[in-house]
Short mmCIF file of C-alpha atoms and ligand atoms in Angstrom, two decimals:
data_model
loop_
_atom_site.label_atom_id
_atom_site.label_comp_id
_atom_site.label_asym_id
_atom_site.label_seq_id
_atom_site.Cartn_x
_atom_site.Cartn_y
_atom_site.Cartn_z
CA MET A 231 -18.82 40.96 -24.15
CA ALA A 232 -16.08 42.83 -26.01
CA LEU A 233 -16.45 46.53 -26.68
CA ARG A 234 -17.88 46.76 -30.19
CA LEU A 235 -17.88 50.07 -31.95
CA HIS A 236 -18.72 51.36 -35.39
CA ASP A 237 -15.56 52.03 -37.40
CA SER A 238 -16.00 54.95 -39.81
CA LEU A 239 -13.24 53.63 -42.10
CA THR A 240 -14.65 50.15 -42.73
CA ARG A 241 -18.20 51.27 -41.90
CA ARG A 242 -18.70 48.16 -39.86
CA LEU A 243 -19.08 47.30 -36.23
CA GLN A 244 -15.73 46.06 -35.01
CA ASP A 245 -14.37 44.88 -31.68
CA LEU A 246 -11.89 47.34 -30.27
CA ARG A 247 -8.64 45.47 -30.18
CA ARG A 248 -7.17 44.96 -26.73
CA PRO A 249 -3.66 46.06 -26.02
CA ASN A 250 -1.30 43.11 -25.90
CA PRO A 251 -1.93 41.75 -22.38
CA ASP A 252 1.50 40.07 -22.31
CA ASP A 253 3.31 43.35 -22.73
CA ALA A 254 3.28 45.22 -19.43
CA LYS A 255 3.92 48.54 -21.18
CA ASP A 256 1.19 48.13 -23.75
CA VAL A 257 -1.68 50.58 -23.25
CA PHE A 258 -4.78 51.37 -25.28
CA THR A 259 -4.20 54.73 -26.97
CA PHE A 260 -7.12 57.05 -27.60
CA TYR A 261 -6.94 60.43 -29.34
CA CYS A 262 -9.93 62.73 -29.46
CA CYS A 263 -9.91 66.07 -31.31
CA GLY A 264 -10.47 68.78 -28.73
CA PRO A 265 -12.11 72.21 -28.85
CA THR A 266 -11.03 75.35 -30.65
CA VAL A 267 -10.65 77.77 -27.77
CA TYR A 268 -11.87 81.10 -29.14
CA ALA A 269 -15.47 81.17 -27.83
CA PRO A 270 -17.58 79.22 -25.35
CA ALA A 271 -17.97 75.53 -26.08
CA HIS A 272 -21.70 74.88 -26.58
CA ILE A 273 -23.61 71.81 -25.48
CA GLY A 274 -23.33 70.46 -29.05
CA ASN A 275 -19.56 70.35 -28.61
CA PHE A 276 -20.17 68.74 -25.25
CA ARG A 277 -22.30 66.04 -26.79
CA THR A 278 -19.14 64.95 -28.59
CA PHE A 279 -16.95 65.26 -25.49
CA VAL A 280 -19.43 63.51 -23.20
CA VAL A 281 -19.84 60.62 -25.66
CA ASN A 282 -16.05 60.34 -25.80
CA ASP A 283 -15.95 60.39 -22.03
CA VAL A 284 -18.27 57.36 -21.92
CA LEU A 285 -15.88 55.63 -24.32
CA ARG A 286 -12.93 56.45 -22.08
CA ARG A 287 -14.83 55.05 -19.07
CA LEU A 288 -15.70 51.83 -20.90
CA LEU A 289 -12.07 51.40 -21.94
CA GLU A 290 -11.03 51.83 -18.31
CA LEU A 291 -13.60 49.31 -17.11
CA GLU A 292 -12.48 46.89 -19.83
CA TYR A 293 -8.70 47.18 -19.66
CA GLY A 294 -8.06 48.82 -16.27
CA ALA A 295 -7.49 52.53 -15.74
CA ALA A 296 -3.70 52.19 -15.94
CA LYS A 297 -3.95 50.57 -19.37
CA VAL A 298 -5.66 53.45 -21.14
CA ARG A 299 -3.99 56.61 -22.40
CA HIS A 300 -6.35 59.34 -23.53
CA VAL A 301 -5.19 62.51 -25.28
CA ARG A 302 -7.45 65.41 -26.21
CA ASN A 303 -5.85 68.48 -27.74
CA LEU A 304 -6.67 72.16 -27.55
CA THR A 305 -6.66 74.03 -30.86
CA ASP A 306 -5.19 77.32 -29.71
CA VAL A 307 -3.91 78.60 -33.05
CA ASP A 308 -5.88 78.53 -36.31
CA ASP A 309 -7.92 80.93 -38.45
CA ARG A 310 -10.71 81.22 -35.89
CA THR A 311 -8.55 81.85 -32.80
CA ILE A 312 -6.40 84.38 -34.66
CA GLY A 313 -9.52 86.05 -36.07
CA GLN A 314 -11.02 86.41 -32.58
CA ALA A 315 -7.80 87.87 -31.15
CA LYS A 316 -7.72 90.39 -33.96
CA LYS A 317 -11.39 91.30 -33.49
CA GLU A 318 -10.87 91.92 -29.77
CA GLY A 319 -7.45 93.56 -30.22
CA ARG A 320 -5.98 91.22 -27.61
CA PRO A 321 -3.02 88.82 -27.66
CA LEU A 322 -3.90 85.33 -28.92
CA GLY A 323 -2.76 83.73 -25.63
CA ASP A 324 -5.21 85.87 -23.60
CA ILE A 325 -8.14 84.68 -25.68
CA THR A 326 -7.22 81.01 -25.71
CA ARG A 327 -6.34 80.88 -21.98
CA HIS A 328 -9.67 82.44 -21.07
CA TRP A 329 -11.75 79.98 -23.12
CA THR A 330 -9.63 77.02 -22.05
CA LYS A 331 -10.32 77.80 -18.41
CA LEU A 332 -14.08 77.94 -19.02
CA PHE A 333 -13.93 74.76 -21.10
CA HIS A 334 -12.24 72.96 -18.20
CA GLU A 335 -14.88 74.21 -15.75
CA ASP A 336 -17.66 72.89 -17.97
CA CYS A 337 -15.87 69.54 -18.46
CA ALA A 338 -15.60 69.19 -14.67
CA ALA A 339 -19.26 70.12 -14.16
CA LEU A 340 -20.26 67.52 -16.74
CA ASN A 341 -18.12 64.96 -14.93
CA CYS A 342 -15.77 64.29 -17.85
CA LEU A 343 -12.58 62.50 -16.82
CA VAL A 344 -9.48 64.61 -17.35
CA PRO A 345 -7.44 63.36 -20.34
CA HIS A 346 -3.98 62.01 -19.53
CA ALA A 347 -2.52 64.72 -21.73
CA GLU A 348 -4.06 67.86 -23.17
CA PRO A 349 -1.51 69.28 -25.59
CA THR A 350 -1.89 72.72 -27.13
CA ALA A 351 -1.04 73.29 -30.78
CA THR A 352 1.24 76.21 -29.83
CA GLY A 353 3.12 73.90 -27.45
CA TYR A 354 3.96 71.51 -30.31
CA ILE A 355 5.18 73.82 -33.08
CA LYS A 356 8.59 72.11 -33.27
CA GLU A 357 6.97 68.69 -33.74
CA GLN A 358 4.72 70.08 -36.50
CA VAL A 359 7.65 71.71 -38.27
CA ASN A 360 9.59 68.43 -38.06
CA MET A 361 6.73 66.51 -39.61
CA ILE A 362 6.37 69.02 -42.43
CA GLU A 363 10.11 68.74 -43.11
CA VAL A 364 9.81 64.96 -43.40
CA LEU A 365 6.89 65.38 -45.82
CA LEU A 366 8.97 67.85 -47.88
CA GLN A 367 11.90 65.43 -47.95
CA LYS A 368 9.69 62.54 -48.99
CA GLY A 369 8.10 64.55 -51.80
CA ASN A 370 4.62 64.59 -50.24
CA ALA A 371 4.75 68.36 -49.74
CA TYR A 372 6.03 71.41 -51.60
CA ARG A 373 6.84 75.02 -50.85
CA ALA A 374 4.61 77.57 -52.61
CA ALA A 375 5.75 80.93 -53.98
CA ASP A 376 4.64 82.82 -50.85
CA GLY A 377 6.62 80.53 -48.50
CA SER A 378 3.62 78.40 -47.41
CA VAL A 379 3.87 74.61 -47.56
CA TYR A 380 1.16 72.41 -49.07
CA PHE A 381 0.46 68.70 -48.97
CA LYS A 382 0.50 67.29 -52.49
CA LEU A 383 -2.64 65.19 -52.64
CA SER A 384 -1.67 63.31 -55.78
CA THR A 385 1.18 61.62 -53.83
CA PHE A 386 -1.30 59.80 -51.60
CA PRO A 387 -3.60 57.65 -53.75
CA GLU A 388 -5.44 56.31 -50.68
CA TYR A 389 -6.81 59.82 -50.03
CA GLY A 390 -10.58 59.75 -49.55
CA GLY A 391 -10.66 56.29 -47.95
CA LEU A 392 -12.35 57.56 -44.81
CA SER A 393 -14.88 59.94 -46.35
CA ARG A 394 -15.11 58.05 -49.68
CA ILE A 395 -14.95 61.38 -51.38
CA ARG A 396 -14.20 61.20 -55.07
CA GLU A 397 -11.70 63.28 -56.99
CA ARG A 398 -14.44 65.25 -58.75
CA GLU A 399 -16.11 66.20 -55.45
CA LEU A 400 -12.73 67.15 -54.04
CA GLN A 401 -12.17 69.69 -56.75
CA VAL A 402 -15.40 71.42 -55.80
CA THR A 403 -15.23 71.11 -52.02
CA ASN A 404 -11.66 72.05 -51.47
CA THR A 405 -11.49 75.32 -53.37
CA VAL A 406 -9.91 78.07 -51.29
CA ALA A 407 -9.15 81.71 -51.84
CA ASP A 408 -5.38 81.36 -52.02
CA ALA A 409 -5.52 78.54 -54.57
CA ASP A 410 -3.12 80.61 -56.68
CA HIS A 411 -0.16 79.46 -54.63
CA LYS A 412 -1.00 75.79 -55.00
CA ASP A 413 -0.22 73.27 -57.69
CA SER A 414 -3.74 71.83 -57.41
CA VAL A 415 -6.89 73.15 -55.74
CA SER A 416 -7.20 69.91 -53.75
CA ASP A 417 -3.81 70.37 -52.03
CA PHE A 418 -4.12 71.58 -48.45
CA ALA A 419 -1.95 73.82 -46.29
CA LEU A 420 0.56 72.34 -43.86
CA TRP A 421 2.18 75.67 -43.11
CA LYS A 422 0.71 79.12 -43.72
CA ALA A 423 3.13 81.95 -44.51
CA TYR A 424 2.77 84.96 -42.21
CA LYS A 425 0.33 87.66 -43.36
CA PRO A 426 0.83 90.81 -41.25
CA GLU A 427 -2.65 92.17 -41.94
CA GLU A 428 -4.32 88.95 -40.72
CA ASP A 429 -1.96 87.32 -38.27
CA GLY A 430 -0.92 90.19 -35.95
CA ASP A 431 2.10 88.98 -34.01
CA VAL A 432 1.35 85.25 -34.40
CA ARG A 433 4.26 83.57 -36.18
CA TRP A 434 7.04 81.04 -35.72
CA PRO A 435 10.11 80.19 -37.82
CA GLY A 436 8.96 77.89 -40.61
CA PRO A 437 10.10 74.49 -41.88
CA ASP A 438 13.32 74.38 -43.86
CA GLY A 439 13.10 76.80 -46.80
CA ALA A 440 9.59 78.02 -45.90
CA ALA A 441 8.55 81.46 -44.66
CA PRO A 442 7.86 82.25 -41.00
CA GLY A 443 4.21 81.65 -40.25
CA ARG A 444 1.96 79.17 -38.46
CA PRO A 445 0.84 75.58 -38.90
CA GLY A 446 -2.28 74.54 -40.76
CA TRP A 447 -4.98 73.11 -38.48
CA HIS A 448 -4.71 69.49 -39.69
CA ILE A 449 -0.99 69.01 -39.01
CA GLU A 450 -1.57 69.99 -35.36
CA CYS A 451 -3.40 66.76 -34.52
CA SER A 452 -1.01 64.59 -36.57
CA ALA A 453 1.99 65.99 -34.70
CA MET A 454 0.47 65.99 -31.21
CA SER A 455 -0.83 62.43 -31.47
CA LYS A 456 2.54 61.22 -32.80
CA ALA A 457 4.44 62.99 -30.02
CA LEU A 458 2.22 61.67 -27.23
CA LEU A 459 0.84 58.35 -28.48
CA GLY A 460 3.21 57.18 -31.20
CA ASP A 461 2.79 56.55 -34.92
CA THR A 462 -0.28 54.30 -34.64
CA ILE A 463 -3.22 55.12 -32.37
CA ASP A 464 -5.71 52.45 -31.28
CA LEU A 465 -8.73 54.76 -31.47
CA HIS A 466 -9.22 58.22 -32.99
CA SER A 467 -12.49 60.08 -32.57
CA GLY A 468 -14.31 63.35 -33.08
CA GLY A 469 -17.58 64.85 -34.22
CA VAL A 470 -18.87 63.83 -37.63
CA ASP A 471 -17.99 67.20 -39.21
CA LEU A 472 -14.30 66.42 -38.65
CA LEU A 473 -14.37 63.32 -40.84
CA PHE A 474 -13.73 65.41 -43.94
CA PRO A 475 -11.42 67.12 -44.51
CA HIS A 476 -9.75 67.18 -41.07
CA HIS A 477 -9.38 63.46 -40.41
CA GLU A 478 -8.82 62.60 -44.05
CA ASN A 479 -5.94 65.08 -44.03
CA GLU A 480 -4.58 63.75 -40.74
CA ILE A 481 -4.41 60.27 -42.30
CA ALA A 482 -2.62 61.59 -45.38
CA GLN A 483 -0.01 63.54 -43.38
CA SER A 484 0.61 60.91 -40.72
CA GLN A 485 0.75 57.90 -43.00
CA CYS A 486 3.05 59.60 -45.51
CA CYS A 487 5.33 60.83 -42.73
CA ASN A 488 5.35 57.69 -40.56
CA GLY A 489 4.92 55.02 -43.21
CA THR A 490 2.39 53.12 -41.14
CA THR A 491 -1.33 52.98 -40.29
CA PHE A 492 -2.37 56.12 -38.43
CA ALA A 493 -5.42 54.91 -36.50
CA ARG A 494 -6.68 51.35 -36.07
CA HIS A 495 -10.21 52.46 -35.36
CA TRP A 496 -12.12 55.65 -36.26
CA TYR A 497 -15.22 56.72 -34.38
CA HIS A 498 -17.43 59.69 -35.21
CA SER A 499 -20.45 60.82 -33.25
CA GLU A 500 -23.33 62.78 -34.73
CA HIS A 501 -24.37 66.34 -34.07
CA LEU A 502 -26.71 67.92 -31.60
CA LEU A 503 -29.41 69.92 -33.37
CA VAL A 504 -31.69 72.77 -32.37
CA ASP A 505 -34.94 73.13 -34.29
CA GLY A 506 -33.66 70.67 -36.87
CA THR A 507 -30.33 72.38 -37.65
CA THR A 508 -26.86 71.76 -36.26
CA MET A 509 -26.04 73.72 -33.13
CA SER A 510 -23.05 75.87 -34.02
CA LYS A 511 -21.19 78.96 -32.97
CA SER A 512 -21.36 80.46 -36.43
CA LYS A 513 -25.18 80.06 -36.58
CA GLY A 514 -25.51 81.50 -33.08
CA ASN A 515 -28.25 78.94 -32.28
CA TYR A 516 -26.55 77.46 -29.29
CA TYR A 517 -26.88 76.93 -25.55
CA THR A 518 -23.86 76.84 -23.29
CA LEU A 519 -23.82 74.78 -20.14
CA ARG A 520 -23.79 78.05 -18.19
CA ASP A 521 -27.05 79.17 -19.91
CA LEU A 522 -28.74 75.99 -18.72
CA LEU A 523 -27.30 76.05 -15.19
CA ASP A 524 -28.49 79.66 -14.87
CA GLN A 525 -31.98 78.48 -15.77
CA GLY A 526 -31.84 76.05 -12.82
CA TYR A 527 -31.03 72.82 -14.68
CA SER A 528 -28.36 70.59 -13.21
CA ALA A 529 -25.16 69.49 -14.94
CA PRO A 530 -25.95 65.76 -14.49
CA ALA A 531 -29.30 66.34 -16.20
CA VAL A 532 -27.55 68.06 -19.12
CA ARG A 533 -25.17 65.11 -19.37
CA TYR A 534 -28.11 62.73 -19.24
CA ALA A 535 -29.95 64.63 -22.00
CA LEU A 536 -26.82 64.61 -24.20
CA LEU A 537 -26.62 60.83 -23.85
CA ALA A 538 -30.34 60.19 -24.29
CA GLY A 539 -30.05 59.63 -28.05
CA HIS A 540 -27.88 57.14 -29.90
CA PRO A 541 -24.49 58.86 -30.40
CA ARG A 542 -24.41 57.95 -34.09
CA LYS A 543 -27.77 59.57 -34.75
CA GLN A 544 -28.50 63.27 -34.72
CA LEU A 545 -30.22 64.41 -31.56
CA ASN A 546 -32.63 67.32 -31.35
CA PHE A 547 -32.12 69.27 -28.15
CA THR A 548 -35.19 70.59 -26.34
CA LEU A 549 -35.87 71.93 -22.87
CA ASP A 550 -38.48 69.17 -22.55
CA SER A 551 -35.70 66.62 -22.88
CA LEU A 552 -33.93 68.38 -20.00
CA HIS A 553 -37.05 68.23 -17.83
CA ALA A 554 -37.28 64.51 -18.50
CA ALA A 555 -33.58 64.17 -17.66
CA GLU A 556 -34.03 66.01 -14.35
CA SER A 557 -36.82 63.65 -13.40
CA ALA A 558 -34.75 60.60 -14.39
CA ILE A 559 -31.85 61.83 -12.27
CA ARG A 560 -34.16 62.30 -9.27
CA THR A 561 -35.47 58.77 -9.66
CA LEU A 562 -31.91 57.40 -9.82
CA HIS A 563 -30.98 59.41 -6.75
CA ALA A 564 -33.93 58.16 -4.74
CA TYR A 565 -33.38 54.59 -5.90
CA ARG A 566 -29.70 54.60 -4.96
CA ALA A 567 -30.62 55.45 -1.37
CA THR A 568 -32.67 52.24 -1.15
CA LEU A 569 -29.78 49.98 -2.20
CA PRO A 570 -27.82 47.89 0.30
CA THR A 571 -24.06 48.26 0.48
CA THR A 572 -23.65 44.49 0.73
CA GLU A 573 -21.39 42.50 -1.60
CA ASP A 574 -22.57 41.65 -5.11
CA VAL A 575 -24.26 38.27 -5.49
CA ASN A 576 -24.48 38.86 -9.21
CA ASP A 577 -23.82 41.94 -11.29
CA VAL A 578 -27.46 42.98 -11.66
CA PHE A 579 -26.65 46.12 -13.67
CA ARG A 580 -24.36 44.35 -16.13
CA PRO A 581 -26.95 44.83 -18.97
CA VAL A 582 -26.26 48.59 -18.80
CA GLN A 583 -22.61 48.05 -19.68
CA GLU A 584 -23.57 45.44 -22.26
CA ALA A 585 -25.75 48.00 -24.06
CA LEU A 586 -22.83 50.42 -24.05
CA HIS A 587 -20.50 47.71 -25.33
CA ASP A 588 -22.86 47.29 -28.27
CA ASP A 589 -21.74 50.35 -30.24
CA LEU A 590 -22.17 52.75 -27.34
CA ASN A 591 -25.93 52.42 -27.32
CA THR A 592 -26.65 54.95 -24.58
CA PRO A 593 -30.47 55.01 -24.96
CA ALA A 594 -30.50 51.20 -24.63
CA ALA A 595 -28.27 51.55 -21.56
CA PHE A 596 -30.74 53.94 -19.94
CA GLY A 597 -33.56 51.58 -20.93
CA ALA A 598 -31.78 48.67 -19.26
CA LEU A 599 -31.09 50.76 -16.16
CA PHE A 600 -34.73 51.68 -15.64
CA THR A 601 -36.00 48.19 -16.48
CA ILE A 602 -33.83 46.80 -13.69
CA ILE A 603 -34.92 49.54 -11.31
CA ASN A 604 -38.60 48.99 -12.07
CA ARG A 605 -38.23 45.24 -11.52
CA ARG A 606 -37.03 46.03 -7.99
CA GLU A 607 -34.35 43.31 -8.23
CA THR A 608 -33.64 41.98 -4.77
CA ASP A 609 -30.01 41.24 -5.67
CA ALA A 610 -29.31 44.85 -6.66
CA THR A 611 -26.45 46.38 -4.70
CA ARG A 612 -25.04 49.86 -4.56
CA ALA A 613 -21.68 48.67 -5.94
CA SER A 614 -23.28 47.21 -9.06
CA PHE A 615 -25.46 50.31 -9.55
CA ASP A 616 -22.46 52.59 -9.09
CA ARG A 617 -20.48 50.69 -11.73
CA ALA A 618 -23.28 51.32 -14.22
CA LEU A 619 -23.40 54.97 -13.23
CA PHE A 620 -19.62 55.24 -13.55
CA ALA A 621 -19.82 53.97 -17.14
CA LEU A 622 -22.40 56.61 -17.95
CA GLY A 623 -20.52 59.22 -15.90
CA LEU A 624 -23.58 60.23 -13.89
CA ASP A 625 -22.60 61.88 -10.65
CA LEU A 626 -25.91 61.98 -8.79
CA ASP A 627 -24.52 63.94 -5.87
CA ALA A 628 -23.89 66.85 -8.20
CA ALA A 629 -27.57 67.10 -9.07
CA SER A 630 -28.96 70.59 -8.74
CA PRO A 631 -30.28 72.14 -5.55
CA ALA A 632 -33.30 72.97 -7.70
CA GLN A 633 -34.36 69.33 -7.53
CA THR A 634 -37.15 70.04 -5.11
CA THR A 635 -39.90 67.99 -6.70
CA ALA A 636 -40.07 64.50 -5.30
CA PRO A 637 -40.70 61.58 -7.68
CA SER A 638 -44.33 60.41 -7.77
CA ALA A 639 -43.54 57.21 -5.84
CA VAL A 640 -42.27 59.31 -2.92
CA THR A 641 -45.21 61.71 -3.12
CA ALA A 642 -47.56 58.72 -2.93
CA LEU A 643 -45.81 57.49 0.23
CA ALA A 644 -46.04 60.98 1.70
CA GLU A 645 -49.77 61.14 1.01
CA GLN A 646 -50.28 57.76 2.72
CA ARG A 647 -48.23 58.88 5.69
CA TRP A 648 -50.15 62.13 6.01
CA ALA A 649 -53.43 60.18 5.95
CA ALA A 650 -52.08 57.75 8.58
CA LYS A 651 -51.07 60.64 10.80
CA GLN A 652 -54.49 62.30 10.48
CA ALA A 653 -56.01 58.93 11.46
CA LYS A 654 -53.63 58.86 14.45
CA ASP A 655 -52.10 55.60 13.20
CA PHE A 656 -48.61 56.63 14.34
CA ALA A 657 -47.02 53.20 13.87
CA ALA A 658 -47.96 53.21 10.17
CA ALA A 659 -46.89 56.85 9.85
CA ASP A 660 -43.45 56.05 11.31
CA ALA A 661 -42.98 53.06 9.02
CA LEU A 662 -43.87 55.20 6.01
CA ARG A 663 -41.48 57.94 7.11
CA LYS A 664 -38.68 55.37 7.12
CA GLU A 665 -39.54 54.36 3.55
CA ILE A 666 -39.53 57.97 2.45
CA THR A 667 -36.14 58.58 4.08
CA ALA A 668 -34.74 55.45 2.46
CA ALA A 669 -35.82 56.87 -0.90
CA GLY A 670 -33.69 59.96 -0.22
CA TRP A 671 -36.37 62.41 0.95
CA SER A 672 -37.36 63.90 4.27
CA MET A 673 -40.93 64.79 5.10
CA LEU A 674 -41.32 67.95 7.15
CA ASP A 675 -44.65 68.22 8.92
CA ARG A 676 -46.49 71.47 9.41
CA LYS A 677 -49.84 72.07 11.05
CA ASP A 678 -51.77 72.09 7.81
CA GLY A 679 -49.65 69.93 5.53
CA TYR A 680 -46.11 68.85 4.77
CA THR A 681 -43.14 69.51 2.49
CA LEU A 682 -40.67 67.08 0.97
CA GLU A 683 -36.98 67.87 0.76
CA PRO A 684 -34.05 65.84 -0.51
CA VAL A 685 -32.16 64.27 2.42
CA LYS A 686 -29.10 66.37 3.22
CA LYS A 687 -25.81 64.50 3.07
P1 LIG B 35 -14.67 72.92 -32.36
O1 LIG B 35 -14.50 73.60 -31.02
O2 LIG B 35 -15.52 73.68 -33.31
O3 LIG B 35 -13.32 72.55 -32.94
O4 LIG B 35 -15.45 71.54 -32.10
C1 LIG B 35 -15.13 70.66 -31.07
C2 LIG B 35 -15.85 69.34 -31.26
O5 LIG B 35 -17.25 69.52 -31.21
C3 LIG B 35 -15.56 68.65 -32.60
O6 LIG B 35 -15.36 67.25 -32.38
C4 LIG B 35 -16.83 68.87 -33.39
O7 LIG B 35 -17.03 67.82 -34.31
C5 LIG B 35 -17.87 68.84 -32.29
N1 LIG B 35 -19.11 69.55 -32.64
C6 LIG B 35 -19.28 70.77 -33.23
N2 LIG B 35 -20.59 71.08 -33.34
C7 LIG B 35 -21.29 70.05 -32.81
C8 LIG B 35 -22.69 69.75 -32.62
N3 LIG B 35 -23.65 70.61 -32.99
N4 LIG B 35 -23.02 68.58 -32.04
C9 LIG B 35 -22.07 67.70 -31.65
N5 LIG B 35 -20.74 67.92 -31.79
C10 LIG B 35 -20.34 69.07 -32.35
ZN1 LIG B 36 -7.96 66.97 -34.83
#
């Protein structure tokens, strides 16, 4: 079954188009907007990145790892990063390096595959300036009195195709403080002229005829994706809040500059909520991965909880959902230990991937996984199970040391064994011990009872 995914532009489910299999160089190109590195990424941000990681894994399973090229940028210069550097009185690079390092640690803990390229906006200033110069030459951009450069929205009649925003709404939504320098309030900044009181020492030479300054946020992604993936990307994704204006503006810039379709497929995942409102840095209502690890939860359980809801529906985060995730992970762990390492007769866990292929339906994938487990399929093999776990990105071996509560099935076996031992039925007790070990637990006997511990690897 082909990988079908909702396309935000056509608002329909569409098969992701395969790269041309006859062309050895053809790869599937995937660009995902990355984090703004001025503060910790919260688990809401990671919902987006983990969902995108599942997409990357499915693409690899579908086309082969060598046929997928995944780029995720780092926004290391924009209003927020500059604002944070100013607040702390530290150089911009110090701030962004610090938060990038922590972001990478969290990505690794959550078992996200490393993108093939992770460009920084500051590393691609030349490419952004070049693009702005092309837009100026083509008449899609103009220099304002203060030396900033703006995109002239009226030159791109297709604007609003992604968000379906109408001209009237645009006038209201897009009003900004420095509208004075613009021809129209809907025009957006490609290049922001240096302001000493705001920008500290952050500035680069500008596009031809413009003032020194820094790029606008939107042009960063247009330039980095063009430099690393070419003029047309197969798949572009991000959280739903990026749809407008960020992605709408990326389309306008890229298509006017390159004269061709920017992205063949657009995918947006929905937000993680806390108490019914979006988790966000500005609201301060967020958990970081570190907060949760410090409370004894494991990273695989956090990943599981982030995938427990359909990615295109909002998901309310609760600690109860994490408890449930911990228990699910323990069950998976115990089950895996019972599986033979023999060759596949049939791909028993294929329904898990099929659910994911149907618009990345992660809750249906978990449903399929546990249905198969509960059926105790005799054909199930470790290889087939591991393929399903690879698609979901669940690394069971990374589960927390805090996972000291055995699943109820194991506790039941332990109770039976304890009773057998009390009855001096040692043959039955030994047989039950083997079953418990196979489920991934060891039973340690004491004079007056027993404890269960996960089997050490
Ligand atoms: P930022 O670091 O703010 O640029 O955001 C990085 C990514 O996280 C973007 O794709 C956002 O759309 C996404 N994002 C922000 N808040 C949330 C949230 N509460 N739930 C899911 N994704 C989010
Ligand atoms: Zn972007």
